[in-house]
């Protein structure tokens, strides 16, 4: 009995803390969004909570109304049903009411869409190409362009990559080569697919866009917290769809510049140096702290 109570307490603790403990990855029993690591995601979380103030009362009202109608107008209590075909007051209420509610939802919704599609001037442009089943990244710098592939990290490769910490580099989410970006920098993502439709998605940034073969879709993000963030392909793209994660490490501008300068000639070494620099100062799993 005592064991069961302890276990239940642990589950409840995980449930209640989900969404606040980590900004980098999903948590067990998590039912809400991951904590925001960008201004757009903060607006998305606000809008989701805002809509709940409409959804919950409407749902409760409709359930109560259905219950009352079933009880009040059941055949045994109302053997002679009304033959009323129109009720002007009711028709006005059920027409005007939803219109007003939709206006309250539409205005902040349009404001959010405008913010999502109105980026600041990007300081960095990265082309993300979806393959079956991994991602390819191309940093489109005019002087020294950089490109590499990002594949899911195999358990047998963890030691060589210096990524043995399962908590920091979770199974099925960790990759061999993360996308590295500087903090507080507007990054433009050009997403495309090389074979079938994929989708580039990063929950903590509020980013999700299709990567379509033959087309170049554009999105952006501006991460305001350092850390290692995980996403996944969000379009069913074949048998290994679940095995092409996205990992973005947000670092200081100084760390980014040092990594980029070294990555052109020694990509594995640049990652190891960066990881040592980041891990030496903090636990990367608690992004932003």
PDB file of C-alpha atoms in Angstrom:
ATOM      1  CA  UNK A   1       0.000   0.000   0.000  1.00  0.00           C
ATOM      2  CA  UNK A   2       2.801   2.378   0.942  1.00  0.00           C
ATOM      3  CA  UNK A   3       4.598   1.620  -2.341  1.00  0.00           C
ATOM      4  CA  UNK A   4       1.481   2.432  -4.325  1.00  0.00           C
ATOM      5  CA  UNK A   5       1.048   5.757  -2.509  1.00  0.00           C
ATOM      6  CA  UNK A   6       4.668   6.711  -3.192  1.00  0.00           C
ATOM      7  CA  UNK A   7       4.284   5.752  -6.837  1.00  0.00           C
ATOM      8  CA  UNK A   8       1.039   7.717  -7.157  1.00  0.00           C
ATOM      9  CA  UNK A   9       2.674  10.733  -5.512  1.00  0.00           C
ATOM     10  CA  UNK A  10       5.519  10.592  -7.999  1.00  0.00           C
ATOM     11  CA  UNK A  11       3.116  10.399 -10.929  1.00  0.00           C
ATOM     12  CA  UNK A  12       1.095  13.335  -9.627  1.00  0.00           C
ATOM     13  CA  UNK A  13       4.282  15.314  -9.074  1.00  0.00           C
ATOM     14  CA  UNK A  14       5.357  14.711 -12.654  1.00  0.00           C
ATOM     15  CA  UNK A  15       1.894  15.608 -13.881  1.00  0.00           C
ATOM     16  CA  UNK A  16       1.765  18.870 -11.964  1.00  0.00           C
ATOM     17  CA  UNK A  17       5.304  19.903 -12.832  1.00  0.00           C
ATOM     18  CA  UNK A  18       5.040  19.045 -16.523  1.00  0.00           C
ATOM     19  CA  UNK A  19       5.492  22.095 -18.668  1.00  0.00           C
ATOM     20  CA  UNK A  20       7.474  24.059 -16.091  1.00  0.00           C
ATOM     21  CA  UNK A  21      10.524  21.921 -15.344  1.00  0.00           C
ATOM     22  CA  UNK A  22      12.062  21.829 -18.799  1.00  0.00           C
ATOM     23  CA  UNK A  23      11.978  24.026 -21.834  1.00  0.00           C
ATOM     24  CA  UNK A  24      13.950  21.634 -24.007  1.00  0.00           C
ATOM     25  CA  UNK A  25      11.923  18.445 -24.411  1.00  0.00           C
ATOM     26  CA  UNK A  26       8.601  16.754 -23.654  1.00  0.00           C
ATOM     27  CA  UNK A  27       8.081  15.407 -20.154  1.00  0.00           C
ATOM     28  CA  UNK A  28       6.223  12.316 -18.871  1.00  0.00           C
ATOM     29  CA  UNK A  29       2.534  13.001 -18.206  1.00  0.00           C
ATOM     30  CA  UNK A  30       2.796  16.389 -19.875  1.00  0.00           C
ATOM     31  CA  UNK A  31      -0.595  17.743 -20.951  1.00  0.00           C
ATOM     32  CA  UNK A  32       0.273  21.332 -21.779  1.00  0.00           C
ATOM     33  CA  UNK A  33       2.635  23.045 -24.187  1.00  0.00           C
ATOM     34  CA  UNK A  34       6.344  23.036 -23.564  1.00  0.00           C
ATOM     35  CA  UNK A  35       7.462  26.274 -21.868  1.00  0.00           C
ATOM     36  CA  UNK A  36       8.021  29.057 -24.355  1.00  0.00           C
ATOM     37  CA  UNK A  37      11.532  29.814 -25.580  1.00  0.00           C
ATOM     38  CA  UNK A  38      10.466  32.548 -27.999  1.00  0.00           C
ATOM     39  CA  UNK A  39       8.102  35.502 -28.047  1.00  0.00           C
ATOM     40  CA  UNK A  40       5.809  33.824 -30.589  1.00  0.00           C
ATOM     41  CA  UNK A  41       5.408  30.738 -28.421  1.00  0.00           C
ATOM     42  CA  UNK A  42       4.546  32.938 -25.458  1.00  0.00           C
ATOM     43  CA  UNK A  43       1.732  34.467 -27.528  1.00  0.00           C
ATOM     44  CA  UNK A  44       0.535  31.003 -28.586  1.00  0.00           C
ATOM     45  CA  UNK A  45       0.384  29.839 -24.962  1.00  0.00           C
ATOM     46  CA  UNK A  46      -1.480  33.014 -23.979  1.00  0.00           C
ATOM     47  CA  UNK A  47      -3.994  32.540 -26.802  1.00  0.00           C
ATOM     48  CA  UNK A  48      -4.577  28.896 -25.842  1.00  0.00           C
ATOM     49  CA  UNK A  49      -5.350  29.897 -22.254  1.00  0.00           C
ATOM     50  CA  UNK A  50      -7.497  32.789 -23.476  1.00  0.00           C
ATOM     51  CA  UNK A  51      -9.655  30.497 -25.628  1.00  0.00           C
ATOM     52  CA  UNK A  52     -10.224  28.170 -22.666  1.00  0.00           C
ATOM     53  CA  UNK A  53     -12.196  30.962 -20.980  1.00  0.00           C
ATOM     54  CA  UNK A  54     -14.695  30.600 -23.832  1.00  0.00           C
ATOM     55  CA  UNK A  55     -14.478  26.859 -24.521  1.00  0.00           C
ATOM     56  CA  UNK A  56     -15.027  25.642 -20.957  1.00  0.00           C
ATOM     57  CA  UNK A  57     -18.155  27.754 -20.164  1.00  0.00           C
ATOM     58  CA  UNK A  58     -19.675  26.961 -23.573  1.00  0.00           C
ATOM     59  CA  UNK A  59     -19.079  23.231 -23.097  1.00  0.00           C
ATOM     60  CA  UNK A  60     -20.565  23.260 -19.590  1.00  0.00           C
ATOM     61  CA  UNK A  61     -23.538  25.342 -20.746  1.00  0.00           C
ATOM     62  CA  UNK A  62     -24.326  23.009 -23.657  1.00  0.00           C
ATOM     63  CA  UNK A  63     -24.019  19.924 -21.442  1.00  0.00           C
ATOM     64  CA  UNK A  64     -26.323  21.474 -18.832  1.00  0.00           C
ATOM     65  CA  UNK A  65     -28.795  22.525 -21.526  1.00  0.00           C
ATOM     66  CA  UNK A  66     -28.858  19.033 -23.033  1.00  0.00           C
ATOM     67  CA  UNK A  67     -29.408  17.495 -19.608  1.00  0.00           C
ATOM     68  CA  UNK A  68     -32.210  19.915 -18.812  1.00  0.00           C
ATOM     69  CA  UNK A  69     -33.929  19.321 -22.173  1.00  0.00           C
ATOM     70  CA  UNK A  70     -33.706  15.530 -21.824  1.00  0.00           C
ATOM     71  CA  UNK A  71     -35.139  15.676 -18.299  1.00  0.00           C
ATOM     72  CA  UNK A  72     -37.719  18.418 -18.723  1.00  0.00           C
ATOM     73  CA  UNK A  73     -39.083  17.351 -22.110  1.00  0.00           C
ATOM     74  CA  UNK A  74     -38.909  13.565 -21.855  1.00  0.00           C
ATOM     75  CA  UNK A  75     -42.006  11.720 -23.067  1.00  0.00           C
ATOM     76  CA  UNK A  76     -43.246  10.796 -19.597  1.00  0.00           C
ATOM     77  CA  UNK A  77     -43.088  14.383 -18.331  1.00  0.00           C
ATOM     78  CA  UNK A  78     -44.226  16.040 -21.529  1.00  0.00           C
ATOM     79  CA  UNK A  79     -46.634  13.704 -23.338  1.00  0.00           C
ATOM     80  CA  UNK A  80     -47.975  16.481 -25.588  1.00  0.00           C
ATOM     81  CA  UNK A  81     -45.000  18.194 -27.250  1.00  0.00           C
ATOM     82  CA  UNK A  82     -45.114  21.844 -28.211  1.00  0.00           C
ATOM     83  CA  UNK A  83     -45.748  22.644 -31.879  1.00  0.00           C
ATOM     84  CA  UNK A  84     -43.922  25.985 -31.723  1.00  0.00           C
ATOM     85  CA  UNK A  85     -41.862  26.405 -34.905  1.00  0.00           C
ATOM     86  CA  UNK A  86     -40.220  29.796 -34.291  1.00  0.00           C
ATOM     87  CA  UNK A  87     -39.048  31.800 -31.311  1.00  0.00           C
ATOM     88  CA  UNK A  88     -37.682  35.200 -32.306  1.00  0.00           C
ATOM     89  CA  UNK A  89     -35.852  35.875 -29.033  1.00  0.00           C
ATOM     90  CA  UNK A  90     -34.096  32.505 -29.015  1.00  0.00           C
ATOM     91  CA  UNK A  91     -33.084  32.817 -32.674  1.00  0.00           C
ATOM     92  CA  UNK A  92     -31.603  36.279 -32.081  1.00  0.00           C
ATOM     93  CA  UNK A  93     -29.636  35.048 -29.059  1.00  0.00           C
ATOM     94  CA  UNK A  94     -28.199  31.974 -30.764  1.00  0.00           C
ATOM     95  CA  UNK A  95     -27.213  34.060 -33.791  1.00  0.00           C
ATOM     96  CA  UNK A  96     -25.794  37.155 -32.113  1.00  0.00           C
ATOM     97  CA  UNK A  97     -24.119  35.251 -29.248  1.00  0.00           C
ATOM     98  CA  UNK A  98     -21.802  33.094 -31.409  1.00  0.00           C
ATOM     99  CA  UNK A  99     -20.972  36.099 -33.613  1.00  0.00           C
ATOM    100  CA  UNK A 100     -19.819  38.100 -30.575  1.00  0.00           C
ATOM    101  CA  UNK A 101     -17.809  35.142 -29.253  1.00  0.00           C
ATOM    102  CA  UNK A 102     -16.142  34.640 -32.639  1.00  0.00           C
ATOM    103  CA  UNK A 103     -15.184  38.315 -32.731  1.00  0.00           C
ATOM    104  CA  UNK A 104     -13.490  37.995 -29.343  1.00  0.00           C
ATOM    105  CA  UNK A 105     -11.579  34.975 -30.693  1.00  0.00           C
ATOM    106  CA  UNK A 106     -10.826  36.348 -34.146  1.00  0.00           C
ATOM    107  CA  UNK A 107      -9.171  39.623 -33.145  1.00  0.00           C
ATOM    108  CA  UNK A 108      -6.332  38.108 -31.023  1.00  0.00           C
ATOM    109  CA  UNK A 109      -6.089  35.232 -33.501  1.00  0.00           C
ATOM    110  CA  UNK A 110      -5.407  37.627 -36.388  1.00  0.00           C
ATOM    111  CA  UNK A 111      -2.911  39.523 -34.233  1.00  0.00           C
ATOM    112  CA  UNK A 112      -1.056  36.272 -33.544  1.00  0.00           C
ATOM    113  CA  UNK A 113      -1.043  35.306 -37.233  1.00  0.00           C
ATOM    114  CA  UNK A 114       0.288  38.740 -38.127  1.00  0.00           C
ATOM    115  CA  UNK A 115       3.105  38.362 -35.607  1.00  0.00           C
ATOM    116  CA  UNK A 116       3.958  34.887 -36.914  1.00  0.00           C
ATOM    117  CA  UNK A 117       4.261  36.124 -40.484  1.00  0.00           C
ATOM    118  CA  UNK A 118       5.973  39.437 -39.734  1.00  0.00           C
ATOM    119  CA  UNK A 119       9.559  38.631 -38.721  1.00  0.00           C
ATOM    120  CA  UNK A 120      12.296  41.093 -38.002  1.00  0.00           C
ATOM    121  CA  UNK A 121      15.151  41.263 -40.502  1.00  0.00           C
ATOM    122  CA  UNK A 122      16.804  37.827 -40.200  1.00  0.00           C
ATOM    123  CA  UNK A 123      20.429  37.773 -39.140  1.00  0.00           C
ATOM    124  CA  UNK A 124      20.839  34.124 -40.090  1.00  0.00           C
ATOM    125  CA  UNK A 125      19.255  31.983 -42.810  1.00  0.00           C
ATOM    126  CA  UNK A 126      19.289  28.183 -42.651  1.00  0.00           C
ATOM    127  CA  UNK A 127      17.886  25.855 -45.282  1.00  0.00           C
ATOM    128  CA  UNK A 128      16.357  22.729 -43.731  1.00  0.00           C
ATOM    129  CA  UNK A 129      15.839  19.833 -46.144  1.00  0.00           C
ATOM    130  CA  UNK A 130      13.841  16.787 -45.105  1.00  0.00           C
ATOM    131  CA  UNK A 131      15.033  13.407 -46.351  1.00  0.00           C
ATOM    132  CA  UNK A 132      13.803   9.884 -45.703  1.00  0.00           C
ATOM    133  CA  UNK A 133      14.634   9.916 -42.834  1.00  0.00           C
ATOM    134  CA  UNK A 134      16.920  12.664 -41.562  1.00  0.00           C
ATOM    135  CA  UNK A 135      17.459  16.411 -41.903  1.00  0.00           C
ATOM    136  CA  UNK A 136      20.053  18.336 -43.845  1.00  0.00           C
ATOM    137  CA  UNK A 137      21.004  21.890 -42.804  1.00  0.00           C
ATOM    138  CA  UNK A 138      22.674  24.523 -44.933  1.00  0.00           C
ATOM    139  CA  UNK A 139      23.840  27.773 -43.347  1.00  0.00           C
ATOM    140  CA  UNK A 140      23.546  30.328 -46.106  1.00  0.00           C
ATOM    141  CA  UNK A 141      26.393  32.655 -45.200  1.00  0.00           C
ATOM    142  CA  UNK A 142      27.843  34.562 -48.127  1.00  0.00           C
ATOM    143  CA  UNK A 143      31.464  34.168 -47.061  1.00  0.00           C
ATOM    144  CA  UNK A 144      31.748  30.704 -45.517  1.00  0.00           C
ATOM    145  CA  UNK A 145      28.635  28.560 -46.115  1.00  0.00           C
ATOM    146  CA  UNK A 146      28.265  25.443 -44.006  1.00  0.00           C
ATOM    147  CA  UNK A 147      26.165  22.327 -44.597  1.00  0.00           C
ATOM    148  CA  UNK A 148      25.782  19.010 -42.786  1.00  0.00           C
ATOM    149  CA  UNK A 149      23.281  16.239 -42.099  1.00  0.00           C
ATOM    150  CA  UNK A 150      21.536  15.603 -38.793  1.00  0.00           C
ATOM    151  CA  UNK A 151      20.609  11.993 -38.016  1.00  0.00           C
ATOM    152  CA  UNK A 152      19.100  10.366 -34.970  1.00  0.00           C
ATOM    153  CA  UNK A 153      21.785   9.415 -32.445  1.00  0.00           C
ATOM    154  CA  UNK A 154      22.352   5.677 -32.157  1.00  0.00           C
ATOM    155  CA  UNK A 155      23.052   4.216 -28.732  1.00  0.00           C
ATOM    156  CA  UNK A 156      26.324   2.767 -30.029  1.00  0.00           C
ATOM    157  CA  UNK A 157      27.523   6.243 -31.020  1.00  0.00           C
ATOM    158  CA  UNK A 158      26.831   8.006 -27.725  1.00  0.00           C
ATOM    159  CA  UNK A 159      30.268   7.496 -26.215  1.00  0.00           C
ATOM    160  CA  UNK A 160      32.131   8.728 -29.286  1.00  0.00           C
ATOM    161  CA  UNK A 161      29.888  11.791 -29.497  1.00  0.00           C
ATOM    162  CA  UNK A 162      30.199  12.548 -25.776  1.00  0.00           C
ATOM    163  CA  UNK A 163      26.431  12.293 -25.368  1.00  0.00           C
ATOM    164  CA  UNK A 164      25.999   9.528 -22.820  1.00  0.00           C
ATOM    165  CA  UNK A 165      23.728  11.555 -20.540  1.00  0.00           C
ATOM    166  CA  UNK A 166      20.259  10.196 -21.386  1.00  0.00           C
ATOM    167  CA  UNK A 167      18.581  13.062 -19.577  1.00  0.00           C
ATOM    168  CA  UNK A 168      20.314  15.697 -21.668  1.00  0.00           C
ATOM    169  CA  UNK A 169      20.294  13.640 -24.859  1.00  0.00           C
ATOM    170  CA  UNK A 170      17.122  11.520 -24.681  1.00  0.00           C
ATOM    171  CA  UNK A 171      16.710   8.396 -26.728  1.00  0.00           C
ATOM    172  CA  UNK A 172      14.858   8.906 -30.036  1.00  0.00           C
ATOM    173  CA  UNK A 173      15.251  12.700 -29.767  1.00  0.00           C
ATOM    174  CA  UNK A 174      19.010  13.256 -29.616  1.00  0.00           C
ATOM    175  CA  UNK A 175      20.897  13.690 -32.890  1.00  0.00           C
ATOM    176  CA  UNK A 176      24.515  13.494 -33.951  1.00  0.00           C
ATOM    177  CA  UNK A 177      24.686  17.085 -35.257  1.00  0.00           C
ATOM    178  CA  UNK A 178      22.388  19.740 -33.788  1.00  0.00           C
ATOM    179  CA  UNK A 179      21.436  22.954 -35.501  1.00  0.00           C
ATOM    180  CA  UNK A 180      23.379  25.662 -33.652  1.00  0.00           C
ATOM    181  CA  UNK A 181      21.974  29.190 -33.451  1.00  0.00           C
ATOM    182  CA  UNK A 182      22.802  32.258 -31.343  1.00  0.00           C
ATOM    183  CA  UNK A 183      20.397  33.491 -28.693  1.00  0.00           C
ATOM    184  CA  UNK A 184      18.259  36.592 -29.312  1.00  0.00           C
ATOM    185  CA  UNK A 185      18.867  36.343 -33.047  1.00  0.00           C
ATOM    186  CA  UNK A 186      16.175  36.189 -35.727  1.00  0.00           C
ATOM    187  CA  UNK A 187      16.718  32.993 -37.702  1.00  0.00           C
ATOM    188  CA  UNK A 188      14.972  32.390 -41.019  1.00  0.00           C
ATOM    189  CA  UNK A 189      14.252  28.756 -41.896  1.00  0.00           C
ATOM    190  CA  UNK A 190      13.811  27.754 -45.525  1.00  0.00           C
ATOM    191  CA  UNK A 191      12.121  24.359 -45.451  1.00  0.00           C
ATOM    192  CA  UNK A 192      11.889  21.931 -48.348  1.00  0.00           C
ATOM    193  CA  UNK A 193      11.699  18.192 -48.940  1.00  0.00           C
ATOM    194  CA  UNK A 194      13.977  16.067 -51.097  1.00  0.00           C
ATOM    195  CA  UNK A 195      11.631  13.124 -51.584  1.00  0.00           C
ATOM    196  CA  UNK A 196       8.241  13.313 -49.835  1.00  0.00           C
ATOM    197  CA  UNK A 197       6.469  15.897 -47.675  1.00  0.00           C
ATOM    198  CA  UNK A 198       8.055  16.389 -44.278  1.00  0.00           C
ATOM    199  CA  UNK A 199       7.368  19.049 -41.619  1.00  0.00           C
ATOM    200  CA  UNK A 200       9.859  21.086 -39.621  1.00  0.00           C
ATOM    201  CA  UNK A 201       8.497  21.588 -36.104  1.00  0.00           C
ATOM    202  CA  UNK A 202       9.986  22.977 -32.898  1.00  0.00           C
ATOM    203  CA  UNK A 203       7.320  23.201 -30.127  1.00  0.00           C
ATOM    204  CA  UNK A 204       9.257  25.473 -27.764  1.00  0.00           C
ATOM    205  CA  UNK A 205       9.667  28.059 -30.529  1.00  0.00           C
ATOM    206  CA  UNK A 206       6.098  27.869 -31.857  1.00  0.00           C
ATOM    207  CA  UNK A 207       7.384  26.743 -35.262  1.00  0.00           C
ATOM    208  CA  UNK A 208       5.778  24.200 -37.599  1.00  0.00           C
ATOM    209  CA  UNK A 209       5.951  24.317 -41.382  1.00  0.00           C
ATOM    210  CA  UNK A 210       5.673  21.764 -44.178  1.00  0.00           C
ATOM    211  CA  UNK A 211       8.777  20.830 -46.155  1.00  0.00           C
ATOM    212  CA  UNK A 212       7.405  20.114 -49.623  1.00  0.00           C
ATOM    213  CA  UNK A 213       9.515  18.758 -52.513  1.00  0.00           C
ATOM    214  CA  UNK A 214       9.929  21.368 -55.246  1.00  0.00           C
ATOM    215  CA  UNK A 215       8.821  24.219 -52.983  1.00  0.00           C
ATOM    216  CA  UNK A 216      10.562  26.455 -50.471  1.00  0.00           C
ATOM    217  CA  UNK A 217       8.465  27.371 -47.447  1.00  0.00           C
ATOM    218  CA  UNK A 218       9.685  30.008 -45.039  1.00  0.00           C
ATOM    219  CA  UNK A 219       9.328  30.457 -41.300  1.00  0.00           C
ATOM    220  CA  UNK A 220      11.373  32.066 -38.547  1.00  0.00           C
ATOM    221  CA  UNK A 221      12.095  32.067 -34.842  1.00  0.00           C
ATOM    222  CA  UNK A 222      13.970  34.146 -32.306  1.00  0.00           C
ATOM    223  CA  UNK A 223      14.989  32.073 -29.306  1.00  0.00           C
ATOM    224  CA  UNK A 224      15.370  34.134 -26.152  1.00  0.00           C
ATOM    225  CA  UNK A 225      16.672  31.350 -23.883  1.00  0.00           C
ATOM    226  CA  UNK A 226      19.826  29.311 -24.241  1.00  0.00           C
ATOM    227  CA  UNK A 227      19.440  25.550 -24.159  1.00  0.00           C
ATOM    228  CA  UNK A 228      18.991  22.397 -26.212  1.00  0.00           C
ATOM    229  CA  UNK A 229      15.528  22.064 -27.744  1.00  0.00           C
ATOM    230  CA  UNK A 230      13.934  19.069 -29.414  1.00  0.00           C
ATOM    231  CA  UNK A 231      11.287  18.696 -32.084  1.00  0.00           C
ATOM    232  CA  UNK A 232      10.347  16.119 -34.698  1.00  0.00           C
ATOM    233  CA  UNK A 233       9.126  15.772 -38.250  1.00  0.00           C
ATOM    234  CA  UNK A 234       5.368  16.340 -37.957  1.00  0.00           C
ATOM    235  CA  UNK A 235       4.236  14.947 -41.296  1.00  0.00           C
ATOM    236  CA  UNK A 236       3.855  11.195 -41.800  1.00  0.00           C
ATOM    237  CA  UNK A 237       6.642  10.561 -44.311  1.00  0.00           C
ATOM    238  CA  UNK A 238       7.221   6.825 -44.341  1.00  0.00           C
ATOM    239  CA  UNK A 239       8.289   3.904 -42.202  1.00  0.00           C
ATOM    240  CA  UNK A 240      10.967   5.808 -40.250  1.00  0.00           C
ATOM    241  CA  UNK A 241       8.918   8.974 -39.790  1.00  0.00           C
ATOM    242  CA  UNK A 242       9.278   8.684 -36.007  1.00  0.00           C
ATOM    243  CA  UNK A 243      13.065   8.528 -36.265  1.00  0.00           C
ATOM    244  CA  UNK A 244      13.985  11.913 -37.732  1.00  0.00           C
ATOM    245  CA  UNK A 245      14.098  14.280 -34.746  1.00  0.00           C
ATOM    246  CA  UNK A 246      15.090  17.935 -34.821  1.00  0.00           C
ATOM    247  CA  UNK A 247      17.546  19.304 -32.270  1.00  0.00           C
ATOM    248  CA  UNK A 248      18.406  22.991 -31.996  1.00  0.00           C
ATOM    249  CA  UNK A 249      21.005  24.206 -29.537  1.00  0.00           C
ATOM    250  CA  UNK A 250      20.769  27.890 -28.632  1.00  0.00           C
ATOM    251  CA  UNK A 251      24.043  29.360 -27.407  1.00  0.00           C
ATOM    252  CA  UNK A 252      25.610  32.742 -26.829  1.00  0.00           C
ATOM    253  CA  UNK A 253      26.794  34.686 -29.838  1.00  0.00           C
ATOM    254  CA  UNK A 254      30.415  34.172 -28.798  1.00  0.00           C
ATOM    255  CA  UNK A 255      29.954  30.406 -28.543  1.00  0.00           C
ATOM    256  CA  UNK A 256      28.135  30.354 -31.880  1.00  0.00           C
ATOM    257  CA  UNK A 257      30.907  32.281 -33.653  1.00  0.00           C
ATOM    258  CA  UNK A 258      33.558  29.946 -32.241  1.00  0.00           C
ATOM    259  CA  UNK A 259      31.583  26.858 -33.291  1.00  0.00           C
ATOM    260  CA  UNK A 260      30.918  28.179 -36.790  1.00  0.00           C
ATOM    261  CA  UNK A 261      34.552  29.073 -37.341  1.00  0.00           C
ATOM    262  CA  UNK A 262      35.676  25.558 -36.375  1.00  0.00           C
ATOM    263  CA  UNK A 263      32.801  23.613 -37.983  1.00  0.00           C
ATOM    264  CA  UNK A 264      33.928  24.271 -41.547  1.00  0.00           C
ATOM    265  CA  UNK A 265      37.107  22.228 -41.129  1.00  0.00           C
ATOM    266  CA  UNK A 266      36.288  19.925 -38.186  1.00  0.00           C
ATOM    267  CA  UNK A 267      32.565  19.500 -37.525  1.00  0.00           C
ATOM    268  CA  UNK A 268      32.821  16.707 -34.881  1.00  0.00           C
ATOM    269  CA  UNK A 269      35.542  18.604 -33.040  1.00  0.00           C
ATOM    270  CA  UNK A 270      33.518  21.825 -33.138  1.00  0.00           C
ATOM    271  CA  UNK A 271      30.558  20.046 -31.529  1.00  0.00           C
ATOM    272  CA  UNK A 272      32.666  18.471 -28.806  1.00  0.00           C
ATOM    273  CA  UNK A 273      34.258  21.810 -27.978  1.00  0.00           C
ATOM    274  CA  UNK A 274      30.881  23.523 -27.869  1.00  0.00           C
ATOM    275  CA  UNK A 275      29.313  20.777 -25.740  1.00  0.00           C
ATOM    276  CA  UNK A 276      32.188  20.990 -23.276  1.00  0.00           C
ATOM    277  CA  UNK A 277      31.782  24.752 -23.102  1.00  0.00           C
ATOM    278  CA  UNK A 278      28.036  24.532 -22.485  1.00  0.00           C
ATOM    279  CA  UNK A 279      28.045  21.539 -20.122  1.00  0.00           C
ATOM    280  CA  UNK A 280      30.805  23.071 -18.040  1.00  0.00           C
ATOM    281  CA  UNK A 281      28.642  26.016 -17.056  1.00  0.00           C
ATOM    282  CA  UNK A 282      25.184  24.525 -16.591  1.00  0.00           C
ATOM    283  CA  UNK A 283      22.881  21.595 -17.158  1.00  0.00           C
ATOM    284  CA  UNK A 284      21.816  22.044 -20.787  1.00  0.00           C
ATOM    285  CA  UNK A 285      18.555  20.238 -20.110  1.00  0.00           C
ATOM    286  CA  UNK A 286      17.194  23.151 -18.081  1.00  0.00           C
ATOM    287  CA  UNK A 287      17.068  25.598 -20.942  1.00  0.00           C
ATOM    288  CA  UNK A 288      17.138  29.214 -19.980  1.00  0.00           C
ATOM    289  CA  UNK A 289      18.315  28.656 -16.408  1.00  0.00           C
TER     290      UNK A 289
END
